[in-house]
Amino acid sequence: MLDAGVSTPIVPYGADQTLFVVVDRRDEATEIRIERGDLDATISELVAGCFNDPVKVISFNTLEHWMKDISSDVVGEIRARCDIYGIELPDYLSDFVESHSQSTMK
């Protein structure tokens, strides 16, 4: 698993862009990392059920070489979208939302 704040070789050199990686669990032994270039599209795909069992969302910048676990921020946005659209939180996101809700609750 990736740990925010730790220097890692996965952050490539190159053009200045911020990318988003969804760590998705395929089964108990396998996790894959799915890279996206657009946070809004990533959140929409999460709500639409495009991921099997999301574990965390990491953002990183290719020029500045930083990375951050933004899972709690994504959970807040998922909850806001569900409220705006008047829908229940999808079951397939319940574990992800529950595991990252501690820091979004006041």
PDB file of N, CA and C in Angstrom:
ATOM      1  N   MET A   1       0.821  -1.183   0.000  1.00  0.00           N
ATOM      2  CA  MET A   1       0.000   0.000   0.000  1.00  0.00           C
ATOM      3  C   MET A   1       0.866   1.247   0.000  1.00  0.00           C
ATOM      4  N   LEU A   2       0.365   2.294  -0.581  1.00  0.00           N
ATOM      5  CA  LEU A   2       1.064   3.568  -0.605  1.00  0.00           C
ATOM      6  C   LEU A   2       0.813   4.302   0.687  1.00  0.00           C
ATOM      7  N   ASP A   3       1.774   5.079   1.105  1.00  0.00           N
ATOM      8  CA  ASP A   3       1.631   5.858   2.322  1.00  0.00           C
ATOM      9  C   ASP A   3       1.884   7.321   1.993  1.00  0.00           C
ATOM     10  N   ALA A   4       0.900   8.164   2.254  1.00  0.00           N
ATOM     11  CA  ALA A   4       1.041   9.591   1.946  1.00  0.00           C
ATOM     12  C   ALA A   4       2.193  10.181   2.740  1.00  0.00           C
ATOM     13  N   GLY A   5       2.915  11.087   2.108  1.00  0.00           N
ATOM     14  CA  GLY A   5       4.014  11.751   2.775  1.00  0.00           C
ATOM     15  C   GLY A   5       5.337  11.016   2.663  1.00  0.00           C
ATOM     16  N   VAL A   6       5.342   9.840   2.063  1.00  0.00           N
ATOM     17  CA  VAL A   6       6.562   9.069   1.902  1.00  0.00           C
ATOM     18  C   VAL A   6       7.006   9.183   0.455  1.00  0.00           C
ATOM     19  N   SER A   7       8.264   9.515   0.242  1.00  0.00           N
ATOM     20  CA  SER A   7       8.783   9.601  -1.116  1.00  0.00           C
ATOM     21  C   SER A   7       8.688   8.238  -1.772  1.00  0.00           C
ATOM     22  N   THR A   8       8.231   8.217  -3.009  1.00  0.00           N
ATOM     23  CA  THR A   8       8.018   6.950  -3.686  1.00  0.00           C
ATOM     24  C   THR A   8       8.446   7.055  -5.145  1.00  0.00           C
ATOM     25  N   PRO A   9       8.944   5.974  -5.710  1.00  0.00           N
ATOM     26  CA  PRO A   9       9.388   6.019  -7.099  1.00  0.00           C
ATOM     27  C   PRO A   9       8.253   6.023  -8.109  1.00  0.00           C
ATOM     28  N   ILE A  10       6.977   5.916  -7.695  1.00  0.00           N
ATOM     29  CA  ILE A  10       5.886   5.890  -8.667  1.00  0.00           C
ATOM     30  C   ILE A  10       5.560   7.262  -9.220  1.00  0.00           C
ATOM     31  N   VAL A  11       6.061   8.333  -8.588  1.00  0.00           N
ATOM     32  CA  VAL A  11       5.783   9.679  -9.092  1.00  0.00           C
ATOM     33  C   VAL A  11       6.748   9.955 -10.233  1.00  0.00           C
ATOM     34  N   PRO A  12       6.268  10.006 -11.471  1.00  0.00           N
ATOM     35  CA  PRO A  12       7.166  10.153 -12.616  1.00  0.00           C
ATOM     36  C   PRO A  12       7.643  11.587 -12.812  1.00  0.00           C
ATOM     37  N   TYR A  13       8.756  11.718 -13.500  1.00  0.00           N
ATOM     38  CA  TYR A  13       9.223  13.030 -13.920  1.00  0.00           C
ATOM     39  C   TYR A  13       8.474  13.390 -15.189  1.00  0.00           C
ATOM     40  N   GLY A  14       8.293  14.663 -15.441  1.00  0.00           N
ATOM     41  CA  GLY A  14       7.644  15.037 -16.683  1.00  0.00           C
ATOM     42  C   GLY A  14       6.836  16.296 -16.540  1.00  0.00           C
ATOM     43  N   ALA A  15       5.842  16.428 -17.393  1.00  0.00           N
ATOM     44  CA  ALA A  15       4.986  17.610 -17.438  1.00  0.00           C
ATOM     45  C   ALA A  15       4.303  17.831 -16.096  1.00  0.00           C
ATOM     46  N   ASP A  16       4.010  19.102 -15.810  1.00  0.00           N
ATOM     47  CA  ASP A  16       3.352  19.459 -14.561  1.00  0.00           C
ATOM     48  C   ASP A  16       1.885  19.088 -14.639  1.00  0.00           C
ATOM     49  N   GLN A  17       1.529  18.000 -13.973  1.00  0.00           N
ATOM     50  CA  GLN A  17       0.131  17.614 -13.897  1.00  0.00           C
ATOM     51  C   GLN A  17      -0.125  16.893 -12.586  1.00  0.00           C
ATOM     52  N   THR A  18      -1.335  17.020 -12.100  1.00  0.00           N
ATOM     53  CA  THR A  18      -1.734  16.292 -10.912  1.00  0.00           C
ATOM     54  C   THR A  18      -2.578  15.113 -11.373  1.00  0.00           C
ATOM     55  N   LEU A  19      -2.200  13.940 -10.932  1.00  0.00           N
ATOM     56  CA  LEU A  19      -2.901  12.715 -11.291  1.00  0.00           C
ATOM     57  C   LEU A  19      -3.525  12.104 -10.047  1.00  0.00           C
ATOM     58  N   PHE A  20      -4.496  11.245 -10.266  1.00  0.00           N
ATOM     59  CA  PHE A  20      -5.221  10.619  -9.178  1.00  0.00           C
ATOM     60  C   PHE A  20      -5.189   9.114  -9.382  1.00  0.00           C
ATOM     61  N   VAL A  21      -4.840   8.393  -8.336  1.00  0.00           N
ATOM     62  CA  VAL A  21      -4.746   6.943  -8.404  1.00  0.00           C
ATOM     63  C   VAL A  21      -5.754   6.357  -7.431  1.00  0.00           C
ATOM     64  N   VAL A  22      -6.616   5.495  -7.946  1.00  0.00           N
ATOM     65  CA  VAL A  22      -7.554   4.761  -7.101  1.00  0.00           C
ATOM     66  C   VAL A  22      -6.943   3.391  -6.855  1.00  0.00           C
ATOM     67  N   VAL A  23      -6.726   3.053  -5.594  1.00  0.00           N
ATOM     68  CA  VAL A  23      -6.268   1.714  -5.243  1.00  0.00           C
ATOM     69  C   VAL A  23      -7.529   0.881  -5.077  1.00  0.00           C
ATOM     70  N   ASP A  24      -7.673  -0.116  -5.932  1.00  0.00           N
ATOM     71  CA  ASP A  24      -8.887  -0.929  -5.996  1.00  0.00           C
ATOM     72  C   ASP A  24      -8.542  -2.374  -5.665  1.00  0.00           C
ATOM     73  N   ARG A  25      -9.314  -2.993  -4.791  1.00  0.00           N
ATOM     74  CA  ARG A  25      -9.071  -4.374  -4.393  1.00  0.00           C
ATOM     75  C   ARG A  25      -9.885  -5.291  -5.302  1.00  0.00           C
ATOM     76  N   ARG A  26      -9.224  -6.160  -6.018  1.00  0.00           N
ATOM     77  CA  ARG A  26      -9.894  -7.130  -6.889  1.00  0.00           C
ATOM     78  C   ARG A  26     -10.351  -8.352  -6.102  1.00  0.00           C
ATOM     79  N   ASP A  27      -9.505  -8.823  -5.219  1.00  0.00           N
ATOM     80  CA  ASP A  27      -9.847  -9.920  -4.317  1.00  0.00           C
ATOM     81  C   ASP A  27      -8.967  -9.748  -3.086  1.00  0.00           C
ATOM     82  N   GLU A  28      -9.010 -10.705  -2.167  1.00  0.00           N
ATOM     83  CA  GLU A  28      -8.276 -10.524  -0.915  1.00  0.00           C
ATOM     84  C   GLU A  28      -6.773 -10.391  -1.110  1.00  0.00           C
ATOM     85  N   ALA A  29      -6.242 -10.965  -2.182  1.00  0.00           N
ATOM     86  CA  ALA A  29      -4.797 -10.962  -2.386  1.00  0.00           C
ATOM     87  C   ALA A  29      -4.324  -9.949  -3.424  1.00  0.00           C
ATOM     88  N   THR A  30      -5.235  -9.350  -4.171  1.00  0.00           N
ATOM     89  CA  THR A  30      -4.835  -8.517  -5.298  1.00  0.00           C
ATOM     90  C   THR A  30      -5.399  -7.113  -5.204  1.00  0.00           C
ATOM     91  N   GLU A  31      -4.499  -6.145  -5.288  1.00  0.00           N
ATOM     92  CA  GLU A  31      -4.897  -4.744  -5.398  1.00  0.00           C
ATOM     93  C   GLU A  31      -4.307  -4.201  -6.685  1.00  0.00           C
ATOM     94  N   ILE A  32      -5.061  -3.356  -7.371  1.00  0.00           N
ATOM     95  CA  ILE A  32      -4.535  -2.699  -8.564  1.00  0.00           C
ATOM     96  C   ILE A  32      -4.647  -1.194  -8.377  1.00  0.00           C
ATOM     97  N   ARG A  33      -3.837  -0.472  -9.096  1.00  0.00           N
ATOM     98  CA  ARG A  33      -3.858   0.989  -9.044  1.00  0.00           C
ATOM     99  C   ARG A  33      -4.307   1.494 -10.405  1.00  0.00           C
ATOM    100  N   ILE A  34      -5.364   2.291 -10.388  1.00  0.00           N
ATOM    101  CA  ILE A  34      -5.944   2.806 -11.620  1.00  0.00           C
ATOM    102  C   ILE A  34      -5.738   4.311 -11.650  1.00  0.00           C
ATOM    103  N   GLU A  35      -5.005   4.789 -12.630  1.00  0.00           N
ATOM    104  CA  GLU A  35      -4.625   6.200 -12.719  1.00  0.00           C
ATOM    105  C   GLU A  35      -5.644   6.986 -13.539  1.00  0.00           C
ATOM    106  N   ARG A  36      -5.985   8.170 -13.042  1.00  0.00           N
ATOM    107  CA  ARG A  36      -6.894   9.079 -13.734  1.00  0.00           C
ATOM    108  C   ARG A  36      -6.305  10.481 -13.707  1.00  0.00           C
ATOM    109  N   GLY A  37      -6.634  11.283 -14.690  1.00  0.00           N
ATOM    110  CA  GLY A  37      -6.123  12.647 -14.762  1.00  0.00           C
ATOM    111  C   GLY A  37      -7.128  13.696 -14.329  1.00  0.00           C
ATOM    112  N   ASP A  38      -8.325  13.291 -13.964  1.00  0.00           N
ATOM    113  CA  ASP A  38      -9.393  14.233 -13.643  1.00  0.00           C
ATOM    114  C   ASP A  38     -10.103  13.779 -12.368  1.00  0.00           C
ATOM    115  N   LEU A  39     -10.020  14.595 -11.315  1.00  0.00           N
ATOM    116  CA  LEU A  39     -10.623  14.223 -10.039  1.00  0.00           C
ATOM    117  C   LEU A  39     -12.132  14.113 -10.134  1.00  0.00           C
ATOM    118  N   ASP A  40     -12.780  15.054 -10.832  1.00  0.00           N
ATOM    119  CA  ASP A  40     -14.238  15.019 -10.967  1.00  0.00           C
ATOM    120  C   ASP A  40     -14.688  13.720 -11.644  1.00  0.00           C
ATOM    121  N   ALA A  41     -13.993  13.331 -12.698  1.00  0.00           N
ATOM    122  CA  ALA A  41     -14.327  12.081 -13.395  1.00  0.00           C
ATOM    123  C   ALA A  41     -14.065  10.872 -12.494  1.00  0.00           C
ATOM    124  N   THR A  42     -13.009  10.935 -11.708  1.00  0.00           N
ATOM    125  CA  THR A  42     -12.692   9.841 -10.790  1.00  0.00           C
ATOM    126  C   THR A  42     -13.810   9.654  -9.775  1.00  0.00           C
ATOM    127  N   ILE A  43     -14.286  10.757  -9.195  1.00  0.00           N
ATOM    128  CA  ILE A  43     -15.371  10.682  -8.212  1.00  0.00           C
ATOM    129  C   ILE A  43     -16.649  10.174  -8.879  1.00  0.00           C
ATOM    130  N   SER A  44     -16.941  10.660 -10.082  1.00  0.00           N
ATOM    131  CA  SER A  44     -18.120  10.189 -10.814  1.00  0.00           C
ATOM    132  C   SER A  44     -18.044   8.689 -11.076  1.00  0.00           C
ATOM    133  N   GLU A  45     -16.852   8.195 -11.430  1.00  0.00           N
ATOM    134  CA  GLU A  45     -16.679   6.768 -11.667  1.00  0.00           C
ATOM    135  C   GLU A  45     -16.851   5.964 -10.378  1.00  0.00           C
ATOM    136  N   LEU A  46     -16.391   6.516  -9.259  1.00  0.00           N
ATOM    137  CA  LEU A  46     -16.602   5.845  -7.974  1.00  0.00           C
ATOM    138  C   LEU A  46     -18.089   5.709  -7.678  1.00  0.00           C
ATOM    139  N   VAL A  47     -18.837   6.805  -7.833  1.00  0.00           N
ATOM    140  CA  VAL A  47     -20.279   6.788  -7.559  1.00  0.00           C
ATOM    141  C   VAL A  47     -21.014   5.868  -8.535  1.00  0.00           C
ATOM    142  N   ALA A  48     -20.531   5.804  -9.772  1.00  0.00           N
ATOM    143  CA  ALA A  48     -21.180   4.978 -10.796  1.00  0.00           C
ATOM    144  C   ALA A  48     -20.876   3.490 -10.646  1.00  0.00           C
ATOM    145  N   GLY A  49     -19.956   3.134  -9.764  1.00  0.00           N
ATOM    146  CA  GLY A  49     -19.645   1.721  -9.548  1.00  0.00           C
ATOM    147  C   GLY A  49     -18.617   1.146 -10.502  1.00  0.00           C
ATOM    148  N   CYS A  50     -17.752   1.992 -11.034  1.00  0.00           N
ATOM    149  CA  CYS A  50     -16.733   1.538 -11.997  1.00  0.00           C
ATOM    150  C   CYS A  50     -15.560   0.826 -11.332  1.00  0.00           C
ATOM    151  N   PHE A  51     -15.496   0.845 -10.017  1.00  0.00           N
ATOM    152  CA  PHE A  51     -14.419   0.172  -9.294  1.00  0.00           C
ATOM    153  C   PHE A  51     -14.997  -0.981  -8.486  1.00  0.00           C
ATOM    154  N   ASN A  52     -14.190  -2.000  -8.269  1.00  0.00           N
ATOM    155  CA  ASN A  52     -14.628  -3.194  -7.573  1.00  0.00           C
ATOM    156  C   ASN A  52     -14.789  -2.950  -6.068  1.00  0.00           C
ATOM    157  N   ASP A  53     -13.703  -2.563  -5.420  1.00  0.00           N
ATOM    158  CA  ASP A  53     -13.692  -2.330  -3.976  1.00  0.00           C
ATOM    159  C   ASP A  53     -12.615  -1.284  -3.688  1.00  0.00           C
ATOM    160  N   PRO A  54     -12.926  -0.001  -3.865  1.00  0.00           N
ATOM    161  CA  PRO A  54     -11.894   1.032  -3.677  1.00  0.00           C
ATOM    162  C   PRO A  54     -11.363   1.038  -2.249  1.00  0.00           C
ATOM    163  N   VAL A  55     -10.053   1.187  -2.145  1.00  0.00           N
ATOM    164  CA  VAL A  55      -9.380   1.180  -0.851  1.00  0.00           C
ATOM    165  C   VAL A  55      -8.973   2.593  -0.454  1.00  0.00           C
ATOM    166  N   LYS A  56      -8.369   3.324  -1.407  1.00  0.00           N
ATOM    167  CA  LYS A  56      -7.967   4.708  -1.147  1.00  0.00           C
ATOM    168  C   LYS A  56      -7.759   5.428  -2.458  1.00  0.00           C
ATOM    169  N   VAL A  57      -7.701   6.763  -2.380  1.00  0.00           N
ATOM    170  CA  VAL A  57      -7.427   7.600  -3.541  1.00  0.00           C
ATOM    171  C   VAL A  57      -6.216   8.468  -3.196  1.00  0.00           C
ATOM    172  N   ILE A  58      -5.228   8.411  -4.066  1.00  0.00           N
ATOM    173  CA  ILE A  58      -3.983   9.148  -3.875  1.00  0.00           C
ATOM    174  C   ILE A  58      -3.864  10.180  -4.987  1.00  0.00           C
ATOM    175  N   SER A  59      -3.456  11.398  -4.656  1.00  0.00           N
ATOM    176  CA  SER A  59      -3.147  12.386  -5.696  1.00  0.00           C
ATOM    177  C   SER A  59      -1.639  12.596  -5.687  1.00  0.00           C
ATOM    178  N   PHE A  60      -1.085  12.858  -6.865  1.00  0.00           N
ATOM    179  CA  PHE A  60       0.329  13.196  -6.932  1.00  0.00           C
ATOM    180  C   PHE A  60       0.587  14.132  -8.091  1.00  0.00           C
ATOM    181  N   ASN A  61       1.632  14.920  -7.935  1.00  0.00           N
ATOM    182  CA  ASN A  61       1.996  15.887  -8.961  1.00  0.00           C
ATOM    183  C   ASN A  61       3.314  15.454  -9.587  1.00  0.00           C
ATOM    184  N   THR A  62       3.334  15.414 -10.921  1.00  0.00           N
ATOM    185  CA  THR A  62       4.489  14.888 -11.637  1.00  0.00           C
ATOM    186  C   THR A  62       5.687  15.831 -11.666  1.00  0.00           C
ATOM    187  N   LEU A  63       5.456  17.123 -11.551  1.00  0.00           N
ATOM    188  CA  LEU A  63       6.564  18.075 -11.580  1.00  0.00           C
ATOM    189  C   LEU A  63       7.090  18.356 -10.175  1.00  0.00           C
ATOM    190  N   GLU A  64       6.186  18.558  -9.245  1.00  0.00           N
ATOM    191  CA  GLU A  64       6.576  18.911  -7.882  1.00  0.00           C
ATOM    192  C   GLU A  64       6.927  17.693  -7.029  1.00  0.00           C
ATOM    193  N   HIS A  65       6.599  16.496  -7.492  1.00  0.00           N
ATOM    194  CA  HIS A  65       6.938  15.224  -6.844  1.00  0.00           C
ATOM    195  C   HIS A  65       6.386  15.114  -5.424  1.00  0.00           C
ATOM    196  N   TRP A  66       5.105  15.446  -5.281  1.00  0.00           N
ATOM    197  CA  TRP A  66       4.442  15.235  -4.000  1.00  0.00           C
ATOM    198  C   TRP A  66       3.290  14.270  -4.207  1.00  0.00           C
ATOM    199  N   MET A  67       2.876  13.645  -3.122  1.00  0.00           N
ATOM    200  CA  MET A  67       1.685  12.805  -3.161  1.00  0.00           C
ATOM    201  C   MET A  67       0.944  12.933  -1.845  1.00  0.00           C
ATOM    202  N   LYS A  68      -0.367  12.696  -1.905  1.00  0.00           N
ATOM    203  CA  LYS A  68      -1.210  12.854  -0.722  1.00  0.00           C
ATOM    204  C   LYS A  68      -2.376  11.895  -0.820  1.00  0.00           C
ATOM    205  N   ASP A  69      -2.718  11.268   0.304  1.00  0.00           N
ATOM    206  CA  ASP A  69      -3.908  10.438   0.373  1.00  0.00           C
ATOM    207  C   ASP A  69      -5.098  11.389   0.517  1.00  0.00           C
ATOM    208  N   ILE A  70      -5.962  11.429  -0.499  1.00  0.00           N
ATOM    209  CA  ILE A  70      -7.109  12.336  -0.487  1.00  0.00           C
ATOM    210  C   ILE A  70      -8.424  11.579  -0.284  1.00  0.00           C
ATOM    211  N   SER A  71      -8.343  10.374   0.245  1.00  0.00           N
ATOM    212  CA  SER A  71      -9.529   9.535   0.407  1.00  0.00           C
ATOM    213  C   SER A  71     -10.619  10.221   1.230  1.00  0.00           C
ATOM    214  N   SER A  72     -10.243  10.877   2.323  1.00  0.00           N
ATOM    215  CA  SER A  72     -11.236  11.551   3.165  1.00  0.00           C
ATOM    216  C   SER A  72     -11.932  12.682   2.418  1.00  0.00           C
ATOM    217  N   ASP A  73     -11.170  13.425   1.608  1.00  0.00           N
ATOM    218  CA  ASP A  73     -11.765  14.492   0.801  1.00  0.00           C
ATOM    219  C   ASP A  73     -12.731  13.918  -0.236  1.00  0.00           C
ATOM    220  N   VAL A  74     -12.351  12.805  -0.837  1.00  0.00           N
ATOM    221  CA  VAL A  74     -13.206  12.147  -1.833  1.00  0.00           C
ATOM    222  C   VAL A  74     -14.486  11.646  -1.181  1.00  0.00           C
ATOM    223  N   VAL A  75     -14.383  11.102   0.027  1.00  0.00           N
ATOM    224  CA  VAL A  75     -15.573  10.638   0.759  1.00  0.00           C
ATOM    225  C   VAL A  75     -16.526  11.808   0.994  1.00  0.00           C
ATOM    226  N   GLY A  76     -15.995  12.957   1.382  1.00  0.00           N
ATOM    227  CA  GLY A  76     -16.845  14.134   1.584  1.00  0.00           C
ATOM    228  C   GLY A  76     -17.567  14.532   0.310  1.00  0.00           C
ATOM    229  N   GLU A  77     -16.868  14.461  -0.816  1.00  0.00           N
ATOM    230  CA  GLU A  77     -17.477  14.808  -2.100  1.00  0.00           C
ATOM    231  C   GLU A  77     -18.523  13.762  -2.515  1.00  0.00           C
ATOM    232  N   ILE A  78     -18.251  12.499  -2.264  1.00  0.00           N
ATOM    233  CA  ILE A  78     -19.235  11.446  -2.574  1.00  0.00           C
ATOM    234  C   ILE A  78     -20.507  11.676  -1.771  1.00  0.00           C
ATOM    235  N   ARG A  79     -20.361  11.961  -0.485  1.00  0.00           N
ATOM    236  CA  ARG A  79     -21.541  12.222   0.361  1.00  0.00           C
ATOM    237  C   ARG A  79     -22.303  13.446  -0.140  1.00  0.00           C
ATOM    238  N   ALA A  80     -21.583  14.499  -0.500  1.00  0.00           N
ATOM    239  CA  ALA A  80     -22.238  15.718  -0.997  1.00  0.00           C
ATOM    240  C   ALA A  80     -23.006  15.435  -2.281  1.00  0.00           C
ATOM    241  N   ARG A  81     -22.421  14.675  -3.188  1.00  0.00           N
ATOM    242  CA  ARG A  81     -23.115  14.354  -4.440  1.00  0.00           C
ATOM    243  C   ARG A  81     -24.343  13.499  -4.200  1.00  0.00           C
ATOM    244  N   CYS A  82     -24.251  12.560  -3.289  1.00  0.00           N
ATOM    245  CA  CYS A  82     -25.428  11.744  -2.967  1.00  0.00           C
ATOM    246  C   CYS A  82     -26.542  12.620  -2.403  1.00  0.00           C
ATOM    247  N   ASP A  83     -26.184  13.573  -1.547  1.00  0.00           N
ATOM    248  CA  ASP A  83     -27.173  14.503  -0.998  1.00  0.00           C
ATOM    249  C   ASP A  83     -27.783  15.373  -2.097  1.00  0.00           C
ATOM    250  N   ILE A  84     -26.947  15.915  -2.957  1.00  0.00           N
ATOM    251  CA  ILE A  84     -27.431  16.785  -4.042  1.00  0.00           C
ATOM    252  C   ILE A  84     -28.374  16.030  -4.970  1.00  0.00           C
ATOM    253  N   TYR A  85     -27.995  14.798  -5.321  1.00  0.00           N
ATOM    254  CA  TYR A  85     -28.803  13.997  -6.249  1.00  0.00           C
ATOM    255  C   TYR A  85     -29.957  13.283  -5.560  1.00  0.00           C
ATOM    256  N   GLY A  86     -30.000  13.358  -4.219  1.00  0.00           N
ATOM    257  CA  GLY A  86     -31.074  12.716  -3.471  1.00  0.00           C
ATOM    258  C   GLY A  86     -31.043  11.200  -3.550  1.00  0.00           C
ATOM    259  N   ILE A  87     -29.838  10.644  -3.566  1.00  0.00           N
ATOM    260  CA  ILE A  87     -29.713   9.186  -3.624  1.00  0.00           C
ATOM    261  C   ILE A  87     -29.013   8.664  -2.376  1.00  0.00           C
ATOM    262  N   GLU A  88     -29.260   7.409  -2.080  1.00  0.00           N
ATOM    263  CA  GLU A  88     -28.582   6.739  -0.970  1.00  0.00           C
ATOM    264  C   GLU A  88     -27.142   6.441  -1.378  1.00  0.00           C
ATOM    265  N   LEU A  89     -26.262   6.361  -0.401  1.00  0.00           N
ATOM    266  CA  LEU A  89     -24.895   5.950  -0.670  1.00  0.00           C
ATOM    267  C   LEU A  89     -24.922   4.527  -1.227  1.00  0.00           C
ATOM    268  N   PRO A  90     -24.319   4.304  -2.390  1.00  0.00           N
ATOM    269  CA  PRO A  90     -24.319   2.957  -2.959  1.00  0.00           C
ATOM    270  C   PRO A  90     -23.622   1.954  -2.035  1.00  0.00           C
ATOM    271  N   ASP A  91     -24.162   0.739  -1.963  1.00  0.00           N
ATOM    272  CA  ASP A  91     -23.600  -0.303  -1.097  1.00  0.00           C
ATOM    273  C   ASP A  91     -22.135  -0.584  -1.395  1.00  0.00           C
ATOM    274  N   TYR A  92     -21.754  -0.548  -2.673  1.00  0.00           N
ATOM    275  CA  TYR A  92     -20.381  -0.876  -3.042  1.00  0.00           C
ATOM    276  C   TYR A  92     -19.376   0.160  -2.552  1.00  0.00           C
ATOM    277  N   LEU A  93     -19.848   1.308  -2.074  1.00  0.00           N
ATOM    278  CA  LEU A  93     -18.940   2.333  -1.534  1.00  0.00           C
ATOM    279  C   LEU A  93     -18.966   2.391  -0.006  1.00  0.00           C
ATOM    280  N   SER A  94     -19.814   1.601   0.625  1.00  0.00           N
ATOM    281  CA  SER A  94     -19.988   1.711   2.073  1.00  0.00           C
ATOM    282  C   SER A  94     -18.699   1.437   2.851  1.00  0.00           C
ATOM    283  N   ASP A  95     -17.928   0.421   2.472  1.00  0.00           N
ATOM    284  CA  ASP A  95     -16.673   0.138   3.177  1.00  0.00           C
ATOM    285  C   ASP A  95     -15.663   1.261   2.985  1.00  0.00           C
ATOM    286  N   PHE A  96     -15.555   1.765   1.760  1.00  0.00           N
ATOM    287  CA  PHE A  96     -14.629   2.867   1.470  1.00  0.00           C
ATOM    288  C   PHE A  96     -15.007   4.101   2.280  1.00  0.00           C
ATOM    289  N   VAL A  97     -16.274   4.468   2.265  1.00  0.00           N
ATOM    290  CA  VAL A  97     -16.739   5.655   2.984  1.00  0.00           C
ATOM    291  C   VAL A  97     -16.554   5.476   4.489  1.00  0.00           C
ATOM    292  N   GLU A  98     -16.900   4.309   4.999  1.00  0.00           N
ATOM    293  CA  GLU A  98     -16.762   4.064   6.433  1.00  0.00           C
ATOM    294  C   GLU A  98     -15.304   4.119   6.876  1.00  0.00           C
ATOM    295  N   SER A  99     -14.404   3.552   6.097  1.00  0.00           N
ATOM    296  CA  SER A  99     -12.998   3.514   6.508  1.00  0.00           C
ATOM    297  C   SER A  99     -12.317   4.876   6.418  1.00  0.00           C
ATOM    298  N   HIS A 100     -12.882   5.821   5.674  1.00  0.00           N
ATOM    299  CA  HIS A 100     -12.266   7.142   5.541  1.00  0.00           C
ATOM    300  C   HIS A 100     -13.124   8.278   6.100  1.00  0.00           C
ATOM    301  N   SER A 101     -14.132   7.934   6.856  1.00  0.00           N
ATOM    302  CA  SER A 101     -15.047   8.946   7.403  1.00  0.00           C
ATOM    303  C   SER A 101     -14.552   9.576   8.691  1.00  0.00           C
ATOM    304  N   GLN A 102     -13.625   8.966   9.379  1.00  0.00           N
ATOM    305  CA  GLN A 102     -13.185   9.470  10.681  1.00  0.00           C
ATOM    306  C   GLN A 102     -12.713  10.915  10.607  1.00  0.00           C
ATOM    307  N   SER A 103     -11.937  11.246   9.574  1.00  0.00           N
ATOM    308  CA  SER A 103     -11.383  12.594   9.509  1.00  0.00           C
ATOM    309  C   SER A 103     -12.333  13.586   8.840  1.00  0.00           C
ATOM    310  N   THR A 104     -13.456  13.104   8.247  1.00  0.00           N
ATOM    311  CA  THR A 104     -14.399  14.040   7.641  1.00  0.00           C
ATOM    312  C   THR A 104     -15.508  14.412   8.612  1.00  0.00           C
ATOM    313  N   MET A 105     -15.649  13.656   9.689  1.00  0.00           N
ATOM    314  CA  MET A 105     -16.706  13.956  10.666  1.00  0.00           C
ATOM    315  C   MET A 105     -16.177  14.936  11.700  1.00  0.00           C
ATOM    316  N   LYS A 106     -17.043  15.823  12.139  1.00  0.00           N
ATOM    317  CA  LYS A 106     -16.626  16.819  13.133  1.00  0.00           C
ATOM    318  C   LYS A 106     -17.203  16.500  14.469  1.00  0.00           C
TER     319      LYS A 106
END
